[in-house]
Short mmCIF file of C-alpha atoms and ligand atoms in Angstrom, two decimals:
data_model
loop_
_atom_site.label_atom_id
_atom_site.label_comp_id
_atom_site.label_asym_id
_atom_site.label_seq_id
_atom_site.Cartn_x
_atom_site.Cartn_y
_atom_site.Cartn_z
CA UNK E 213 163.83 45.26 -20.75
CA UNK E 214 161.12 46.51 -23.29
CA UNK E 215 157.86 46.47 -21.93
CA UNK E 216 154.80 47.46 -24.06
CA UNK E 217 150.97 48.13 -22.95
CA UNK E 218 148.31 47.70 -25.65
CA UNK E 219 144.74 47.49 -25.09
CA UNK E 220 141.28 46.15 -27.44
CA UNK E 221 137.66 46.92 -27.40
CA UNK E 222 134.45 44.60 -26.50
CA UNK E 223 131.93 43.87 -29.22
CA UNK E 224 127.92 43.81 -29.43
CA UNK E 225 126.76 42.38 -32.29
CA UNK E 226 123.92 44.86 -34.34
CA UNK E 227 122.70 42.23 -37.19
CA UNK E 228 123.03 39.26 -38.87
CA UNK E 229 124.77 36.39 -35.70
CA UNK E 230 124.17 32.59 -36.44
CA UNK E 231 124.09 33.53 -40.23
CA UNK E 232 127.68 34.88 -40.41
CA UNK E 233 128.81 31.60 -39.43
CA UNK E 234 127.80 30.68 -42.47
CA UNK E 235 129.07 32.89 -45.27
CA UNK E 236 126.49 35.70 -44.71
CA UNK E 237 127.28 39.19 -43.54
CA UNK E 238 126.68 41.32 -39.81
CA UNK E 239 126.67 44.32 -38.65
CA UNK E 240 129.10 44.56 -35.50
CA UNK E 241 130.34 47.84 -33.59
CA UNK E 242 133.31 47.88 -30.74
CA UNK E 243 132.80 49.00 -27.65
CA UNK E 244 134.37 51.14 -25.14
CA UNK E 245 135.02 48.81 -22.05
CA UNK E 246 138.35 47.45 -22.91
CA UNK E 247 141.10 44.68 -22.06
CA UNK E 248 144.61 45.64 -21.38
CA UNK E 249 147.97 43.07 -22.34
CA UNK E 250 151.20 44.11 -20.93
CA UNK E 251 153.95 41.95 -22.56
CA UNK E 252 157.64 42.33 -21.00
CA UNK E 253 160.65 40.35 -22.91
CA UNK E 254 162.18 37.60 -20.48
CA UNK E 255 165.85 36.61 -20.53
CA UNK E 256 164.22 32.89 -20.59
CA UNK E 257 162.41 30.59 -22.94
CA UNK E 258 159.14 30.65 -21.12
CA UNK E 259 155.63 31.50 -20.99
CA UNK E 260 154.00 33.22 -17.96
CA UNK E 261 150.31 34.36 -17.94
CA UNK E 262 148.89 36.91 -15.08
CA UNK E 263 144.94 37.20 -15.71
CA UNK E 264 143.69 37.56 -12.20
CA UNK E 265 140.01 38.66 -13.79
CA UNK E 266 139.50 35.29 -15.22
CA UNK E 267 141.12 33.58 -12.23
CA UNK E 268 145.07 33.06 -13.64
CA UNK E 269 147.93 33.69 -11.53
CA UNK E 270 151.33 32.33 -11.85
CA UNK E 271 150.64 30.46 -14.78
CA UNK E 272 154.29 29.09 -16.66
CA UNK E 273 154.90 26.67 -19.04
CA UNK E 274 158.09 26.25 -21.62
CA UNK E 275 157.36 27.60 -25.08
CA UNK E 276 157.65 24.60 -26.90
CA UNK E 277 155.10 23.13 -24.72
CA UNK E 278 151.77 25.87 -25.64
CA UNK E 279 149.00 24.26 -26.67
CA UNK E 280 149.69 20.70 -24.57
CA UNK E 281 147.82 19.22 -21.75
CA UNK E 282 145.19 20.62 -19.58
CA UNK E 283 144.70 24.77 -20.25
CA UNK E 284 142.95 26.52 -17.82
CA UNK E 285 139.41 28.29 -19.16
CA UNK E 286 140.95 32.00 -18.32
CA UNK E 287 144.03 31.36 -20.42
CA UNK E 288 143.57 29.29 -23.47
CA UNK E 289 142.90 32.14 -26.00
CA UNK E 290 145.81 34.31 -25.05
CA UNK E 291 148.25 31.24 -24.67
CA UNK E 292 147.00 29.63 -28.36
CA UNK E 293 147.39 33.78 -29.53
CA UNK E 294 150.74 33.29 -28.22
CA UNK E 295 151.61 29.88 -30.01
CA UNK E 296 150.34 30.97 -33.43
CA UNK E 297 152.18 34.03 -33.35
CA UNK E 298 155.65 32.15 -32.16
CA UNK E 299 155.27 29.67 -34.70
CA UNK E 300 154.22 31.98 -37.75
CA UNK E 301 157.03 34.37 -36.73
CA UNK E 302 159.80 31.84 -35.62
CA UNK E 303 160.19 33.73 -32.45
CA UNK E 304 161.44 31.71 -29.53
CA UNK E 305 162.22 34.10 -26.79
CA UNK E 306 160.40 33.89 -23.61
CA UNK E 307 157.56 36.44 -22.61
CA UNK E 308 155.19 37.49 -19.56
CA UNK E 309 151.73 38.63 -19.97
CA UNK E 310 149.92 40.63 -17.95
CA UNK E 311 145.92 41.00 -18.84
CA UNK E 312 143.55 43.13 -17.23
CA UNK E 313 139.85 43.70 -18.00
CA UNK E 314 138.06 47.02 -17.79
CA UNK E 315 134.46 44.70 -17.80
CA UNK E 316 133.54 41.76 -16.56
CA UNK E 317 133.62 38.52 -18.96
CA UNK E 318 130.12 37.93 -17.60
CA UNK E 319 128.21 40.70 -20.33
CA UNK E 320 129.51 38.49 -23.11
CA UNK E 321 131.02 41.73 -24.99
CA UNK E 322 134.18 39.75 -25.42
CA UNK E 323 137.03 39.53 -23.29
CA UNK E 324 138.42 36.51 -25.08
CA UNK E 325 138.57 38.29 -28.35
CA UNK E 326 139.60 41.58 -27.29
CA UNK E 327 142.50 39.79 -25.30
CA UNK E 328 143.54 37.64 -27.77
CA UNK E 329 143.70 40.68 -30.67
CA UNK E 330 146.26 42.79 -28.02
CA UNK E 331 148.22 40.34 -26.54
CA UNK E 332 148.81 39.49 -30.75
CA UNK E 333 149.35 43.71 -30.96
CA UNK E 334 151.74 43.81 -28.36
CA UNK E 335 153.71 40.58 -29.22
CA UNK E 336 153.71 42.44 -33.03
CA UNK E 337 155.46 45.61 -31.03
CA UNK E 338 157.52 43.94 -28.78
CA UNK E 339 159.17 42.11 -31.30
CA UNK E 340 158.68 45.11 -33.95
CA UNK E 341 157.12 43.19 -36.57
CA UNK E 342 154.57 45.74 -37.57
CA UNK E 343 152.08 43.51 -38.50
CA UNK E 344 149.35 44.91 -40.28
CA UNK E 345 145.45 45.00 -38.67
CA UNK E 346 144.90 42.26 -41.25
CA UNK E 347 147.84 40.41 -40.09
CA UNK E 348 146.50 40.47 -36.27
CA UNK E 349 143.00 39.95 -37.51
CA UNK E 350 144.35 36.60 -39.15
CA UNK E 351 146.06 35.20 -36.44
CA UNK E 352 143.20 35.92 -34.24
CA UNK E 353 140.80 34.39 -36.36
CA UNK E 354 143.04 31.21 -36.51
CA UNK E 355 143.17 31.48 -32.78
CA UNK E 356 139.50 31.19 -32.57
CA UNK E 357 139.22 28.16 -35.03
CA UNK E 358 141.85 26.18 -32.95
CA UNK E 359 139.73 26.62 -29.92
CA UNK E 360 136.27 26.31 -31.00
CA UNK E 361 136.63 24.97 -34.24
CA UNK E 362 133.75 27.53 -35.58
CA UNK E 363 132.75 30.74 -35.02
CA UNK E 364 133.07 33.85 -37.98
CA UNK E 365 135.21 36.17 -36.42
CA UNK E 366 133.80 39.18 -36.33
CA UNK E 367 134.70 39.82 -32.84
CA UNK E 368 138.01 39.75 -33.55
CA UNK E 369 137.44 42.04 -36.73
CA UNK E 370 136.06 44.44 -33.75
CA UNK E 371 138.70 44.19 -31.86
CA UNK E 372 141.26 44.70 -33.85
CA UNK E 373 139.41 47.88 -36.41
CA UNK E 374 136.87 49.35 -33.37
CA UNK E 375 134.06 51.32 -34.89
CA UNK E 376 131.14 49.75 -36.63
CA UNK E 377 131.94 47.37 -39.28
CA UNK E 378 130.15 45.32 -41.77
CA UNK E 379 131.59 41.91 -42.25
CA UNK E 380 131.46 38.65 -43.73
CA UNK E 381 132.44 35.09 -42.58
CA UNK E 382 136.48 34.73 -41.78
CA UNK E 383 137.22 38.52 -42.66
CA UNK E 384 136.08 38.10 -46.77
CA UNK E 385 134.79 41.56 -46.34
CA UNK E 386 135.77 44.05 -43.48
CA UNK E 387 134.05 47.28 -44.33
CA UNK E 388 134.06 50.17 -41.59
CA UNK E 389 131.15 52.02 -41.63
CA UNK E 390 131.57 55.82 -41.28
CA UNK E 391 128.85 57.23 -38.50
CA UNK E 392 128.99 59.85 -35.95
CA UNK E 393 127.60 58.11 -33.42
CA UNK E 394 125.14 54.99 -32.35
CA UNK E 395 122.98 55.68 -29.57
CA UNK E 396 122.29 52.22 -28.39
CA UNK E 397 120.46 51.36 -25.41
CA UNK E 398 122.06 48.26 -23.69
CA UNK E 399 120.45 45.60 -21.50
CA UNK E 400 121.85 42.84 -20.00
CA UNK E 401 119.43 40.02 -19.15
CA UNK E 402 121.89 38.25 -15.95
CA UNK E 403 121.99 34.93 -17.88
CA UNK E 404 125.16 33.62 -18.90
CA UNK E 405 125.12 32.26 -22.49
CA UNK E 406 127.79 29.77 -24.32
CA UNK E 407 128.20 31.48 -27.99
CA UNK E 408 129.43 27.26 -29.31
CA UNK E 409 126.53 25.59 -27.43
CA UNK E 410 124.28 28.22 -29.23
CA UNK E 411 126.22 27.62 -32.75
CA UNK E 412 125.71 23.69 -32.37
CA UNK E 413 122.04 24.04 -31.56
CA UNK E 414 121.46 26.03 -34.46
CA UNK E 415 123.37 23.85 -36.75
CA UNK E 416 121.31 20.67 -35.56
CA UNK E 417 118.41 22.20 -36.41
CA UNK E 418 119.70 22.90 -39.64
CA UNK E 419 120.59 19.12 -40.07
CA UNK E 420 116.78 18.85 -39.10
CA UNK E 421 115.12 21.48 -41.27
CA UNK E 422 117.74 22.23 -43.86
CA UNK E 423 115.56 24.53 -46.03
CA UNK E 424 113.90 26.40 -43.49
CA UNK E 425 117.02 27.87 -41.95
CA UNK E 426 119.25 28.10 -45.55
CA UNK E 427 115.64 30.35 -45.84
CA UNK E 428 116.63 32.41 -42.46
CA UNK E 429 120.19 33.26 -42.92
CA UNK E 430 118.97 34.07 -46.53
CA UNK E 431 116.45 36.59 -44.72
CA UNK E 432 118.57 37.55 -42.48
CA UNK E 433 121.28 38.94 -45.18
CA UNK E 434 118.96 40.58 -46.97
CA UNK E 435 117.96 42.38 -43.47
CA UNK E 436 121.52 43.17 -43.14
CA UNK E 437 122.13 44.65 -46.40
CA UNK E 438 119.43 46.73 -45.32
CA UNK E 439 120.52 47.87 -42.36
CA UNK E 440 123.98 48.68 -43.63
CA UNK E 441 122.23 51.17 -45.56
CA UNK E 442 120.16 52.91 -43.07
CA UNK E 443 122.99 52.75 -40.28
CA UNK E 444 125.22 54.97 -42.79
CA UNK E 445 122.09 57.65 -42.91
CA UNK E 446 121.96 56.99 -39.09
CA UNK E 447 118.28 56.20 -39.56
CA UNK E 448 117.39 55.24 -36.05
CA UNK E 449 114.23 54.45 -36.63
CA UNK E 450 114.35 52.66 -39.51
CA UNK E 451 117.58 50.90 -37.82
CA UNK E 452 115.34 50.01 -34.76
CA UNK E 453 112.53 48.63 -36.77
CA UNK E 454 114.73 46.19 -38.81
CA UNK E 455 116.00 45.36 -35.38
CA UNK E 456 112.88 44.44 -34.81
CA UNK E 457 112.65 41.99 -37.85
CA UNK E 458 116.14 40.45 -37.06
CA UNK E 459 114.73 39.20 -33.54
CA UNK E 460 111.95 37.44 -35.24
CA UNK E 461 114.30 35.85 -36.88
CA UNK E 462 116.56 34.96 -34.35
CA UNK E 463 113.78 33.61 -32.57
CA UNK E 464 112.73 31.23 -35.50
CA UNK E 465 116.16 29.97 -35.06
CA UNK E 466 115.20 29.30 -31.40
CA UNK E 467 118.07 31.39 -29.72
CA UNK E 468 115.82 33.75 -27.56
CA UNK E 469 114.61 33.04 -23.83
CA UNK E 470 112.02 34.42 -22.01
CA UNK E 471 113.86 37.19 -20.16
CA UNK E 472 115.26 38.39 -23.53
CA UNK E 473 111.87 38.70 -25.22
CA UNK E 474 110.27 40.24 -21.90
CA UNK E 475 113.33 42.87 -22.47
CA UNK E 476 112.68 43.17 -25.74
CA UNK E 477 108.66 43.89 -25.43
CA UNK E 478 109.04 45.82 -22.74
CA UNK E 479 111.38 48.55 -24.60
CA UNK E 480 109.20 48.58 -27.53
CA UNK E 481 106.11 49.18 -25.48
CA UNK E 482 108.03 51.85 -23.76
CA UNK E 483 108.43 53.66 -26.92
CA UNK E 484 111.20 52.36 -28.17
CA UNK E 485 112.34 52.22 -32.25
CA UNK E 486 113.24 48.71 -31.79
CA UNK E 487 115.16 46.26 -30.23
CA UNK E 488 116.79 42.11 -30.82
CA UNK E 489 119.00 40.16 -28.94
CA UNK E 490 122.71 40.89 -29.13
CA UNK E 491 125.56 37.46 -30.28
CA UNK E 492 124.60 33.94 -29.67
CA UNK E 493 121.13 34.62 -27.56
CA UNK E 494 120.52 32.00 -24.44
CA UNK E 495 121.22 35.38 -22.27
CA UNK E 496 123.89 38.18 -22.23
CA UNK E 497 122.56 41.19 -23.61
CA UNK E 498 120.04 42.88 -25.57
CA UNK E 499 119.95 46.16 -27.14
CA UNK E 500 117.46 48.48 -28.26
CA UNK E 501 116.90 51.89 -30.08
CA UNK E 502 114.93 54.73 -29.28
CA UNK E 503 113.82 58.67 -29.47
CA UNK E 504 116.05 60.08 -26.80
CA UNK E 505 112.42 61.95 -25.78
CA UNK E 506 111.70 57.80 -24.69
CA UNK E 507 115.29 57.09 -23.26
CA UNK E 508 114.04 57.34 -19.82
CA UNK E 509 110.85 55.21 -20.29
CA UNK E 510 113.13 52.35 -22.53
CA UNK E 511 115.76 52.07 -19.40
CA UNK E 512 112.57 51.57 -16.35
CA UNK E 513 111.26 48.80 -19.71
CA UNK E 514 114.35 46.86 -19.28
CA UNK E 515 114.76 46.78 -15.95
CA UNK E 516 111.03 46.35 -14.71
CA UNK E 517 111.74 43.11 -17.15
CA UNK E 518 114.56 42.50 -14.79
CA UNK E 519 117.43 43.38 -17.04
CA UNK E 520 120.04 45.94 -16.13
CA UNK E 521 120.91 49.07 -18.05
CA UNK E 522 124.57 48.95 -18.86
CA UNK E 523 125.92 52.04 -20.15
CA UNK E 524 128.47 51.53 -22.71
CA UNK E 525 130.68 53.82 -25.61
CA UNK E 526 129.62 52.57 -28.92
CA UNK E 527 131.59 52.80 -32.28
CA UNK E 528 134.97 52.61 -30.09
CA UNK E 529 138.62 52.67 -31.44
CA UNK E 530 140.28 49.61 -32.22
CA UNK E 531 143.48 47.93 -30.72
CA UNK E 532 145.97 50.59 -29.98
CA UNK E 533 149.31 50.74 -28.20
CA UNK E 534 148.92 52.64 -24.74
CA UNK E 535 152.54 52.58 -23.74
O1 LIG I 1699 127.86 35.28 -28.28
P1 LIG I 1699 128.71 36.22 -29.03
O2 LIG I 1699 128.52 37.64 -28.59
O3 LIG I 1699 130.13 35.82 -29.08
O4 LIG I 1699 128.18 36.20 -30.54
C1 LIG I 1699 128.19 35.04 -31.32
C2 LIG I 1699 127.72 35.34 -32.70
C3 LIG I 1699 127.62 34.13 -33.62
O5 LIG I 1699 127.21 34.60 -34.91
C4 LIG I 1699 126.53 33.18 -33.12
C5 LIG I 1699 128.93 33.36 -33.72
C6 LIG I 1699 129.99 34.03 -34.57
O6 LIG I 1699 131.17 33.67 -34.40
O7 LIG I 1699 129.67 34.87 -35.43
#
């Protein structure tokens, strides 16, 4: 029976989150700590899901019945990845999936996206369909709407095309960005954030203060547009210091917390180029850029703030087929 391993990158976002959600553009680059799907054809017309890092074992339910009743947390994205792709494709035959996580789900470099975009991958090979990036980036980004109902997508883009893209809302633009390198520092502040509790906050107080945040995303795209530039001459500094700018406006949009902004001083005052929080805010991670001369002094900033240094592969390949 054919049996095929893909696997997906994380994400951290670099510019430009809240105001992609609505029709603006970020800055996003994929990152080395990957999920793994392994999808093997079953004689039957079932469903089985094996994620044991997000606490699934021995989940089954009949095909025609994905997307009904109660889905556990750990499996919704890859079983409404599943049900897309059966029902765009007309397949019918039964499958079992096998995930497995290189990082923990905790970091909030995105599990669920990187799982959904290679379980889609592998279904594509399994079934040889060849679907094209933009074909698994679709059905991704569908996957995500069906869950959370908003969200831009560009952690899907990520997924699926690795590197360091520029992006706009739902995949208008997808626009890799050819660098050697990025040498972020990464800090990750050991408070779990929810990315659609963030997104609701910040749309309420858009209901509240229409003007004033059309005004931030506005800012915040011209910032990007910026950045795009500089990243492409690898810049650092200049990268760092619009960094810098993006937090302030992050934190007008009242997404920061304390332990992210004592991060973020504390790598600044150590030297660094710059530094903003990374996705939603509330927690997960921040990142930071710096003369390599201040590396040293940047990592004791973040963790005498009480974050911890995670080392992590920027720029990373996108989904690929591992056997
Ligand atoms: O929390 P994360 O890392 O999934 O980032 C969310 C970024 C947002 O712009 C707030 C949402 C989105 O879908 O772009």
């Amino acid at each position: 029976m054919k049996t095929i391993t893909t696997s997906a990158p994380g994400k951290l976002m670099l510019f430009g989150e809240h105001a992609v959600v609505y029709n603006r553009p970020c800055i996003v680059t994929a990152v080395n700590e990957r999920m793994y799907a392994t999808i093997e054809l079953l004689d039957s017309s079932g469903f089985e899901l094996q994620a044991p890092d997000v606490n699934v074992v021995d989940y089954k339910k009949q095909i025609r019945e994905l997307g009904n009743g109660d889905i556990p947390k750990g499996a919704k994205f890859v079983e409404i990845a599943v049900k897309n792709f059966f029902e765009n494709y007309h397949v019918t035959q039964g499958v079992k999936i096998t995930t497995k996580s290189d990082f923990s789900s905790r970091f909030g470099f995105g599990s669920s996206s990187a799982s959904t975009v290679c379980v889609i991958k592998a279904l594509s090979e399994v079934f040889e369909l060849n679907l094209s990036n933009k074909d698994i980036f679709d059905i991704s980004y569908k996957t995500v709407l069906d869950i959370q109902g908003k969200g831009s997508g560009f952690d899907m883009a990520a997924a699926v095309y690795g590197g360091t893209l520029y992006f706009v809302t739902g995949g208008k633009v997808i626009e890799t960005l050819n660098i050697s390198s990025l040498p972020l520092i990464v800090g990750y502040s050991g408070v779990k954030a929810d990315t659609v509790t963030l997104i609701n906050s910040v749309k309420e107080l858009s209901v509240a203060n229409p003007q004033v945040v059309e005004g931030i995303y506005n800012s915040i795209e011209i910032l990007v547009n910026k950045a795009k530039e500089e990243v492409l001459k690898e810049n650092w500094e200049q990268v760092g210091s619009l960094m810098q700018e993006n937090q302030k406006l992050l934190h007008a949009l009242g997404v920061s917390i304390q332990k992210l902004d004592d991060m973020i001083s504390s790598t600044s005052n150590a030297g660094g180029y710059g530094a903003k929080l990374s996705g939603a805010g509330g927690g997960d991670c921040m990142i930071a850029l710096a003369p390599t001369d201040k590396t040293t002094e940047v990592n004791k900033g973040i963790a005498d703030a009480g974050g911890v240094v995670l080392t992590v592969t920027t720029n990373a390949k996108g989904v690929k087929i591992e056997s």
